[in-house]
mmCIF file of C-alpha atoms and ligand atoms in Angstrom:
data_model
loop_
_atom_site.group_PDB
_atom_site.id
_atom_site.type_symbol
_atom_site.label_atom_id
_atom_site.label_comp_id
_atom_site.label_asym_id
_atom_site.label_seq_id
_atom_site.Cartn_x
_atom_site.Cartn_y
_atom_site.Cartn_z
ATOM 1 C CA MET A 656 9.713 -43.157 -15.552
ATOM 2 C CA GLN A 657 10.986 -46.495 -14.309
ATOM 3 C CA ILE A 658 10.442 -47.101 -10.593
ATOM 4 C CA ASN A 659 13.211 -49.291 -9.259
ATOM 5 C CA GLY A 660 13.916 -51.384 -6.211
ATOM 6 C CA ILE A 661 12.558 -54.427 -4.427
ATOM 7 C CA HIS A 662 8.789 -54.924 -4.572
ATOM 8 C CA HIS A 663 8.520 -57.819 -2.110
ATOM 9 C CA VAL A 664 10.400 -60.752 -0.608
ATOM 10 C CA THR A 665 8.718 -64.143 -0.170
ATOM 11 C CA ALA A 666 9.967 -66.749 2.294
ATOM 12 C CA ILE A 667 9.052 -70.160 3.709
ATOM 13 C CA ALA A 668 8.034 -70.427 7.349
ATOM 14 C CA GLY A 669 7.046 -73.006 9.932
ATOM 15 C CA PRO A 670 3.687 -72.788 11.753
ATOM 16 C CA ALA A 671 1.551 -69.820 10.616
ATOM 17 C CA ARG A 672 0.527 -68.757 14.109
ATOM 18 C CA ARG A 673 4.143 -68.394 15.239
ATOM 19 C CA ASN A 674 5.021 -66.543 12.027
ATOM 20 C CA LEU A 675 2.123 -64.099 12.457
ATOM 21 C CA ASP A 676 2.991 -63.490 16.102
ATOM 22 C CA PHE A 677 6.649 -62.746 15.373
ATOM 23 C CA TYR A 678 6.160 -60.362 12.462
ATOM 24 C CA SER A 679 3.070 -58.526 13.673
ATOM 25 C CA ARG A 680 3.816 -58.391 17.410
ATOM 26 C CA VAL A 681 7.592 -58.632 17.908
ATOM 27 C CA LEU A 682 8.588 -56.715 14.745
ATOM 28 C CA GLY A 683 5.420 -54.597 14.630
ATOM 29 C CA LEU A 684 4.709 -54.970 10.909
ATOM 30 C CA ARG A 685 1.169 -54.721 9.609
ATOM 31 C CA LEU A 686 -0.509 -57.876 8.342
ATOM 32 C CA VAL A 687 -1.730 -56.346 5.079
ATOM 33 C CA LYS A 688 -3.207 -59.438 3.443
ATOM 34 C CA LYS A 689 -4.410 -62.788 4.670
ATOM 35 C CA THR A 690 -4.857 -65.080 1.716
ATOM 36 C CA VAL A 691 -3.914 -68.570 0.519
ATOM 37 C CA ASN A 692 -1.116 -69.941 -1.607
ATOM 38 C CA PHE A 693 -2.711 -69.594 -5.071
ATOM 39 C CA ASP A 694 -1.030 -72.858 -6.138
ATOM 40 C CA ASP A 695 -2.129 -74.708 -2.964
ATOM 41 C CA PRO A 696 -5.203 -73.037 -1.441
ATOM 42 C CA THR A 697 -5.170 -75.191 1.695
ATOM 43 C CA THR A 698 -2.085 -73.315 2.938
ATOM 44 C CA TRP A 699 -1.723 -69.690 4.007
ATOM 45 C CA HIS A 700 -0.026 -66.856 2.214
ATOM 46 C CA LEU A 701 0.554 -64.036 4.719
ATOM 47 C CA TYR A 702 1.681 -60.555 3.621
ATOM 48 C CA PHE A 703 3.321 -58.103 6.037
ATOM 49 C CA GLY A 704 4.218 -54.500 5.272
ATOM 50 C CA ASP A 705 3.748 -50.863 6.172
ATOM 51 C CA ALA A 706 0.377 -49.218 6.849
ATOM 52 C CA GLU A 707 -0.627 -49.251 3.158
ATOM 53 C CA GLY A 708 1.307 -52.266 1.972
ATOM 54 C CA ASN A 709 3.518 -50.175 -0.280
ATOM 55 C CA PRO A 710 5.988 -51.848 -2.655
ATOM 56 C CA GLY A 711 9.382 -51.992 -0.965
ATOM 57 C CA THR A 712 7.890 -52.908 2.413
ATOM 58 C CA ILE A 713 6.225 -56.266 1.680
ATOM 59 C CA LEU A 714 7.527 -59.482 3.243
ATOM 60 C CA THR A 715 5.339 -62.508 2.498
ATOM 61 C CA PHE A 716 5.349 -66.050 3.820
ATOM 62 C CA PHE A 717 4.182 -69.487 2.861
ATOM 63 C CA PRO A 718 3.829 -71.059 6.326
ATOM 64 C CA TRP A 719 3.722 -74.849 6.620
ATOM 65 C CA ASP A 720 3.171 -76.696 9.894
ATOM 66 C CA HIS A 721 5.612 -79.445 9.036
ATOM 67 C CA VAL A 722 8.517 -78.249 6.938
ATOM 68 C CA ALA A 723 12.167 -79.179 7.285
ATOM 69 C CA PRO A 724 14.599 -76.335 7.972
ATOM 70 C CA GLY A 725 16.308 -74.883 4.922
ATOM 71 C CA ARG A 726 20.062 -74.846 4.462
ATOM 72 C CA LEU A 727 21.653 -71.602 3.360
ATOM 73 C CA GLY A 728 23.721 -71.893 0.223
ATOM 74 C CA VAL A 729 24.639 -70.444 -3.115
ATOM 75 C CA GLY A 730 21.722 -69.265 -5.247
ATOM 76 C CA GLU A 731 19.754 -67.895 -2.333
ATOM 77 C CA THR A 732 18.987 -64.732 -0.408
ATOM 78 C CA GLU A 733 21.207 -64.721 2.658
ATOM 79 C CA VAL A 734 19.860 -61.693 4.546
ATOM 80 C CA THR A 735 16.688 -59.605 4.335
ATOM 81 C CA ALA A 736 17.272 -56.182 5.893
ATOM 82 C CA PHE A 737 14.811 -53.577 7.174
ATOM 83 C CA ARG A 738 15.343 -49.848 7.721
ATOM 84 C CA ILE A 739 14.947 -48.334 11.172
ATOM 85 C CA PRO A 740 15.562 -44.792 12.438
ATOM 86 C CA ALA A 741 19.151 -44.418 13.671
ATOM 87 C CA ALA A 742 17.937 -43.398 17.140
ATOM 88 C CA ALA A 743 15.958 -46.656 17.462
ATOM 89 C CA LEU A 744 18.951 -49.014 17.511
ATOM 90 C CA GLY A 745 19.078 -49.197 21.322
ATOM 91 C CA TYR A 746 15.341 -49.766 21.504
ATOM 92 C CA TRP A 747 15.570 -52.691 19.084
ATOM 93 C CA THR A 748 18.583 -54.264 20.786
ATOM 94 C CA HIS A 749 16.617 -54.308 24.049
ATOM 95 C CA ARG A 750 13.482 -55.544 22.313
ATOM 96 C CA LEU A 751 15.243 -58.505 20.697
ATOM 97 C CA VAL A 752 16.761 -59.460 24.068
ATOM 98 C CA ALA A 753 13.396 -59.095 25.838
ATOM 99 C CA HIS A 754 11.705 -61.400 23.299
ATOM 100 C CA GLY A 755 14.487 -63.977 23.307
ATOM 101 C CA VAL A 756 15.359 -63.324 19.659
ATOM 102 C CA VAL A 757 18.697 -64.747 18.490
ATOM 103 C CA HIS A 758 20.841 -61.787 17.392
ATOM 104 C CA ASP A 759 24.399 -60.527 16.920
ATOM 105 C CA VAL A 760 25.995 -57.399 18.324
ATOM 106 C CA PRO A 761 25.568 -54.424 15.965
ATOM 107 C CA GLN A 762 28.261 -54.223 13.281
ATOM 108 C CA LYS A 763 29.362 -51.603 10.759
ATOM 109 C CA ARG A 764 28.891 -52.550 7.123
ATOM 110 C CA PHE A 765 29.248 -50.115 4.253
ATOM 111 C CA GLY A 766 29.339 -47.349 6.882
ATOM 112 C CA GLU A 767 25.957 -48.370 8.316
ATOM 113 C CA THR A 768 25.144 -49.934 11.674
ATOM 114 C CA VAL A 769 23.559 -53.358 11.158
ATOM 115 C CA LEU A 770 21.798 -55.433 13.830
ATOM 116 C CA ALA A 771 21.526 -58.997 12.520
ATOM 117 C CA PHE A 772 18.995 -61.424 13.994
ATOM 118 C CA ARG A 773 16.956 -64.559 13.215
ATOM 119 C CA ASP A 774 13.241 -65.181 13.089
ATOM 120 C CA PRO A 775 11.793 -68.293 14.827
ATOM 121 C CA ASP A 776 12.532 -70.388 11.710
ATOM 122 C CA GLY A 777 16.137 -69.243 11.533
ATOM 123 C CA MET A 778 15.550 -66.797 8.665
ATOM 124 C CA ARG A 779 18.393 -64.278 8.539
ATOM 125 C CA LEU A 780 17.138 -60.733 9.073
ATOM 126 C CA ALA A 781 18.760 -57.415 9.906
ATOM 127 C CA LEU A 782 17.809 -53.955 11.076
ATOM 128 C CA VAL A 783 19.858 -51.203 9.476
ATOM 129 C CA ALA A 784 20.030 -47.812 11.185
ATOM 130 C CA VAL A 785 19.301 -45.277 8.441
ATOM 131 C CA PRO A 786 19.588 -41.593 9.391
ATOM 132 C CA GLY A 787 16.553 -39.694 8.092
ATOM 133 C CA SER A 788 14.300 -42.756 7.906
ATOM 134 C CA GLU A 789 12.416 -41.464 10.969
ATOM 135 C CA ASP A 790 10.650 -39.081 8.560
ATOM 136 C CA GLU A 791 9.275 -41.993 6.508
ATOM 137 C CA PRO A 792 5.763 -43.303 7.256
ATOM 138 C CA ALA A 793 5.437 -46.266 9.592
ATOM 139 C CA TRP A 794 2.718 -48.545 10.888
ATOM 140 C CA ASP A 795 1.587 -47.724 14.403
ATOM 141 C CA ASN A 796 -0.116 -50.731 15.968
ATOM 142 C CA GLY A 797 0.805 -50.098 19.589
ATOM 143 C CA GLU A 798 3.405 -52.896 19.692
ATOM 144 C CA VAL A 799 6.401 -50.812 18.632
ATOM 145 C CA PRO A 800 6.468 -47.020 19.206
ATOM 146 C CA VAL A 801 6.046 -45.298 15.857
ATOM 147 C CA GLU A 802 9.351 -43.412 16.258
ATOM 148 C CA ALA A 803 11.174 -46.771 16.372
ATOM 149 C CA ALA A 804 9.048 -48.709 13.881
ATOM 150 C CA ILE A 805 10.470 -50.515 10.866
ATOM 151 C CA ARG A 806 10.390 -48.383 7.678
ATOM 152 C CA GLY A 807 10.184 -51.090 5.030
ATOM 153 C CA PHE A 808 13.113 -52.865 3.420
ATOM 154 C CA HIS A 809 16.643 -51.602 3.260
ATOM 155 C CA GLY A 810 17.664 -54.398 0.922
ATOM 156 C CA VAL A 811 18.754 -57.993 0.540
ATOM 157 C CA THR A 812 22.059 -59.863 0.412
ATOM 158 C CA LEU A 813 22.250 -62.560 -2.258
ATOM 159 C CA LEU A 814 24.699 -65.438 -1.994
ATOM 160 C CA VAL A 815 25.943 -66.179 -5.505
ATOM 161 C CA ASP A 816 28.827 -68.022 -7.115
ATOM 162 C CA LYS A 817 30.103 -64.894 -8.907
ATOM 163 C CA ALA A 818 28.765 -61.366 -8.508
ATOM 164 C CA GLU A 819 29.127 -60.124 -12.103
ATOM 165 C CA PRO A 820 26.334 -62.037 -13.934
ATOM 166 C CA THR A 821 23.750 -61.070 -11.299
ATOM 167 C CA ALA A 822 25.058 -57.499 -11.202
ATOM 168 C CA ALA A 823 24.541 -57.221 -14.967
ATOM 169 C CA ILE A 824 20.853 -58.173 -14.652
ATOM 170 C CA LEU A 825 20.342 -55.747 -11.767
ATOM 171 C CA ALA A 826 21.980 -52.958 -13.769
ATOM 172 C CA ASP A 827 20.513 -53.541 -17.228
ATOM 173 C CA VAL A 828 16.994 -54.618 -16.235
ATOM 174 C CA PHE A 829 16.239 -53.195 -12.784
ATOM 175 C CA GLY A 830 18.117 -49.879 -12.827
ATOM 176 C CA PHE A 831 20.709 -50.663 -10.134
ATOM 177 C CA ALA A 832 24.349 -49.525 -10.203
ATOM 178 C CA GLU A 833 27.386 -50.625 -8.214
ATOM 179 C CA ILE A 834 28.171 -48.098 -5.477
ATOM 180 C CA ALA A 835 30.715 -49.882 -3.244
ATOM 181 C CA ARG A 836 32.679 -53.051 -2.474
ATOM 182 C CA GLU A 837 33.596 -54.366 0.957
ATOM 183 C CA GLY A 838 34.979 -57.747 2.019
ATOM 184 C CA GLY A 839 33.894 -59.693 -1.066
ATOM 185 C CA VAL A 840 30.467 -58.051 -1.197
ATOM 186 C CA VAL A 841 29.387 -55.870 -4.128
ATOM 187 C CA ARG A 842 26.772 -53.275 -3.178
ATOM 188 C CA MET A 843 24.241 -52.388 -5.883
ATOM 189 C CA GLN A 844 21.818 -49.513 -5.410
ATOM 190 C CA ALA A 845 18.719 -48.341 -7.245
ATOM 191 C CA ALA A 846 19.118 -44.574 -7.448
ATOM 192 C CA GLY A 847 16.347 -42.506 -5.916
ATOM 193 C CA THR A 848 14.750 -45.467 -4.152
ATOM 194 C CA ALA A 849 14.542 -45.363 -0.364
ATOM 195 C CA HIS A 850 12.721 -48.639 0.297
ATOM 196 C CA GLY A 851 14.357 -51.794 -0.958
ATOM 197 C CA GLY A 852 16.953 -49.926 -2.984
ATOM 198 C CA ILE A 853 19.959 -52.057 -1.983
ATOM 199 C CA VAL A 854 21.091 -55.458 -3.245
ATOM 200 C CA ASP A 855 24.373 -56.785 -1.853
ATOM 201 C CA LEU A 856 26.009 -59.580 -3.827
ATOM 202 C CA ARG A 857 28.207 -61.897 -1.809
ATOM 203 C CA ALA A 858 30.411 -63.989 -4.072
ATOM 204 C CA ALA A 859 30.759 -67.404 -2.433
ATOM 205 C CA GLY A 860 32.117 -69.587 -5.204
ATOM 206 C CA GLY A 861 32.405 -73.245 -4.214
ATOM 207 C CA PHE A 862 29.944 -72.995 -1.316
ATOM 208 C CA LEU A 863 27.180 -75.617 -1.195
ATOM 209 C CA PRO A 864 23.978 -74.904 -3.091
ATOM 210 C CA ALA A 865 20.957 -73.798 -1.069
ATOM 211 C CA ARG A 866 18.268 -76.243 0.027
ATOM 212 C CA MET A 867 14.878 -74.584 0.434
ATOM 213 C CA GLY A 868 12.993 -75.070 3.685
ATOM 214 C CA ALA A 869 11.759 -73.165 6.713
ATOM 215 C CA GLY A 870 13.684 -69.914 7.039
ATOM 216 C CA SER A 871 14.625 -69.792 3.340
ATOM 217 C CA VAL A 872 13.750 -66.919 1.052
ATOM 218 C CA HIS A 873 11.847 -68.354 -1.896
ATOM 219 C CA HIS A 874 12.207 -65.378 -4.225
ATOM 220 C CA VAL A 875 12.849 -61.654 -4.468
ATOM 221 C CA ALA A 876 10.483 -59.512 -6.527
ATOM 222 C CA PHE A 877 11.530 -56.279 -8.214
ATOM 223 C CA ARG A 878 9.213 -53.428 -9.113
ATOM 224 C CA ALA A 879 7.727 -52.578 -12.478
ATOM 225 C CA ALA A 880 5.363 -49.599 -12.556
ATOM 226 C CA ASP A 881 2.956 -51.279 -14.965
ATOM 227 C CA ASP A 882 2.512 -54.040 -17.536
ATOM 228 C CA ALA A 883 4.325 -52.102 -20.264
ATOM 229 C CA GLU A 884 7.432 -51.627 -18.148
ATOM 230 C CA GLN A 885 7.332 -55.276 -17.099
ATOM 231 C CA ALA A 886 7.137 -56.274 -20.774
ATOM 232 C CA ARG A 887 10.170 -54.100 -21.574
ATOM 233 C CA MET A 888 12.120 -55.796 -18.762
ATOM 234 C CA VAL A 889 11.144 -59.233 -20.086
ATOM 235 C CA LYS A 890 12.261 -58.228 -23.580
ATOM 236 C CA THR A 891 15.712 -57.263 -22.251
ATOM 237 C CA LEU A 892 15.986 -60.538 -20.312
ATOM 238 C CA VAL A 893 15.197 -62.516 -23.446
ATOM 239 C CA GLU A 894 17.138 -60.521 -26.033
ATOM 240 C CA LYS A 895 20.196 -59.455 -24.051
ATOM 241 C CA PHE A 896 20.550 -62.272 -21.507
ATOM 242 C CA GLY A 897 18.966 -65.225 -23.313
ATOM 243 C CA LEU A 898 16.693 -65.970 -20.346
ATOM 244 C CA ARG A 899 13.182 -67.417 -20.545
ATOM 245 C CA PRO A 900 10.874 -65.691 -18.044
ATOM 246 C CA THR A 901 7.451 -67.238 -17.351
ATOM 247 C CA GLU A 902 4.192 -65.944 -18.760
ATOM 248 C CA GLN A 903 2.580 -63.199 -16.695
ATOM 249 C CA ARG A 904 0.563 -64.545 -13.727
ATOM 250 C CA ASP A 905 -2.186 -62.616 -11.986
ATOM 251 C CA ARG A 906 -1.497 -62.502 -8.238
ATOM 252 C CA ASN A 907 -4.563 -60.295 -7.530
ATOM 253 C CA TYR A 908 -2.478 -57.540 -5.865
ATOM 254 C CA PHE A 909 0.167 -57.376 -8.607
ATOM 255 C CA ARG A 910 0.979 -59.160 -11.851
ATOM 256 C CA SER A 911 4.079 -61.322 -11.905
ATOM 257 C CA VAL A 912 6.705 -62.781 -14.176
ATOM 258 C CA TYR A 913 9.389 -65.115 -12.799
ATOM 259 C CA PHE A 914 12.870 -66.097 -13.914
ATOM 260 C CA ARG A 915 15.968 -67.649 -12.365
ATOM 261 C CA GLU A 916 18.857 -65.202 -12.587
ATOM 262 C CA PRO A 917 22.327 -66.520 -13.531
ATOM 263 C CA GLY A 918 23.405 -66.776 -9.873
ATOM 264 C CA GLY A 919 20.556 -69.209 -9.200
ATOM 265 C CA VAL A 920 18.234 -66.907 -7.224
ATOM 266 C CA LEU A 921 14.566 -66.919 -8.242
ATOM 267 C CA PHE A 922 13.609 -63.385 -9.266
ATOM 268 C CA GLU A 923 10.148 -61.992 -9.956
ATOM 269 C CA ILE A 924 9.035 -58.801 -11.660
ATOM 270 C CA ALA A 925 5.882 -57.522 -9.929
ATOM 271 C CA THR A 926 3.762 -54.579 -11.026
ATOM 272 C CA ASP A 927 3.010 -51.817 -8.510
ATOM 273 C CA ALA A 928 -0.645 -51.924 -9.559
ATOM 274 C CA PRO A 929 -3.256 -52.722 -8.442
ATOM 275 C CA GLY A 930 -2.068 -53.040 -4.807
ATOM 276 C CA PHE A 931 -3.604 -54.410 -1.631
ATOM 277 C CA ALA A 932 -6.619 -52.097 -1.417
ATOM 278 C CA ILE A 933 -8.203 -53.764 -4.456
ATOM 279 C CA ASP A 934 -10.306 -56.160 -2.347
ATOM 280 C CA GLU A 935 -10.230 -54.593 1.147
ATOM 281 C CA ALA A 936 -10.583 -51.052 2.500
ATOM 282 C CA PRO A 937 -7.200 -49.516 3.469
ATOM 283 C CA GLU A 938 -8.216 -49.322 7.143
ATOM 284 C CA SER A 939 -9.143 -53.013 7.310
ATOM 285 C CA LEU A 940 -6.241 -54.529 5.339
ATOM 286 C CA GLY A 941 -5.400 -58.027 6.565
ATOM 287 C CA SER A 942 -8.522 -58.492 8.666
ATOM 288 C CA ALA A 943 -10.453 -61.015 6.533
ATOM 289 C CA LEU A 944 -9.448 -64.102 4.575
ATOM 290 C CA LYS A 945 -9.321 -62.957 0.939
ATOM 291 C CA LEU A 946 -9.579 -65.541 -1.812
ATOM 292 C CA PRO A 947 -9.112 -65.160 -5.556
ATOM 293 C CA ALA A 948 -12.389 -65.523 -7.474
ATOM 294 C CA ARG A 949 -11.621 -69.061 -8.594
ATOM 295 C CA TYR A 950 -11.433 -70.309 -4.974
ATOM 296 C CA GLU A 951 -14.383 -68.336 -3.595
ATOM 297 C CA LYS A 952 -16.834 -71.212 -4.159
ATOM 298 C CA ARG A 953 -14.556 -73.446 -2.049
ATOM 299 C CA ARG A 954 -14.346 -70.912 0.835
ATOM 300 C CA GLY A 955 -16.031 -73.158 3.418
ATOM 301 C CA GLU A 956 -13.768 -76.099 2.661
ATOM 302 C CA ILE A 957 -10.649 -73.894 2.615
ATOM 303 C CA GLU A 958 -11.490 -72.163 5.904
ATOM 304 C CA ALA A 959 -12.008 -75.564 7.520
ATOM 305 C CA VAL A 960 -8.509 -76.837 6.684
ATOM 306 C CA LEU A 961 -6.356 -73.699 7.097
ATOM 307 C CA PRO A 962 -4.400 -73.862 10.382
ATOM 308 C CA ALA A 963 -5.701 -71.484 13.063
ATOM 309 C CA LEU A 964 -3.864 -68.156 13.320
ATOM 310 C CA ALA A 965 -4.899 -67.202 16.850
HETATM 311 ZN ZN1 ZN B 1641 6.359 -63.013 -5.251
#
């Protein structure tokens, strides 16, 4: 059976130490993997998620000490939204104020209460109060009470020229269906998927194109249960949509294929297997610098140049 929804979201950040502090301490996510950018091993790749690093909870960053701010535009993810228990909204409003986090007053969207805020790089985030999510597992690290903790992704909002071409890919390849429209936004949902089951498409024809930088989402990855399902998705992209996805790349914790969807957003298809416990015990996820085999012989050199995290 196809497992649908968002697998992970990857964004660009400023200094790694500030990024780690905000996501692990202020938002209370678990650092589930501390590794390097596989294409540039002298820079970090930090993975945050729930206690086990389950698909649908993973937000990853490429932090750079000196990176210009991004500019939001068409062909980009506008908002990355997390789920929180409905009763935790007051807690989070106070917490954002107490930590000096830039935020809006809660608003109703698609019948849900949404608390929008920014991370230290200006990345657009939101907490969505989801009744019933209090029963979902959460990471308890002592920073945020477990009854208020973030329960993985709710979804993302993509800023695209026109909604329809992106909606067709989400429907025909990733198992989403349109469930509502509100104020120029088309809401797509992956049935039966709690975490990362929502993609909102905001049609913003004529708006400037995005410029990647600090605070920008680099790509959104969707789930494939295994290699065979990923291959079927690629086949549909090629045969039905005339797209040319990349070859499969081994990312150690999942296997990935990338393509730019018609709205300009970089999409990835990531396998659920093997997951983050492949090179670290579940209880010690994120505690040691993990390197892919090809960089292991350069560990000393890499450790010497990576910016300090603490
Ligand atoms: Zn990715």
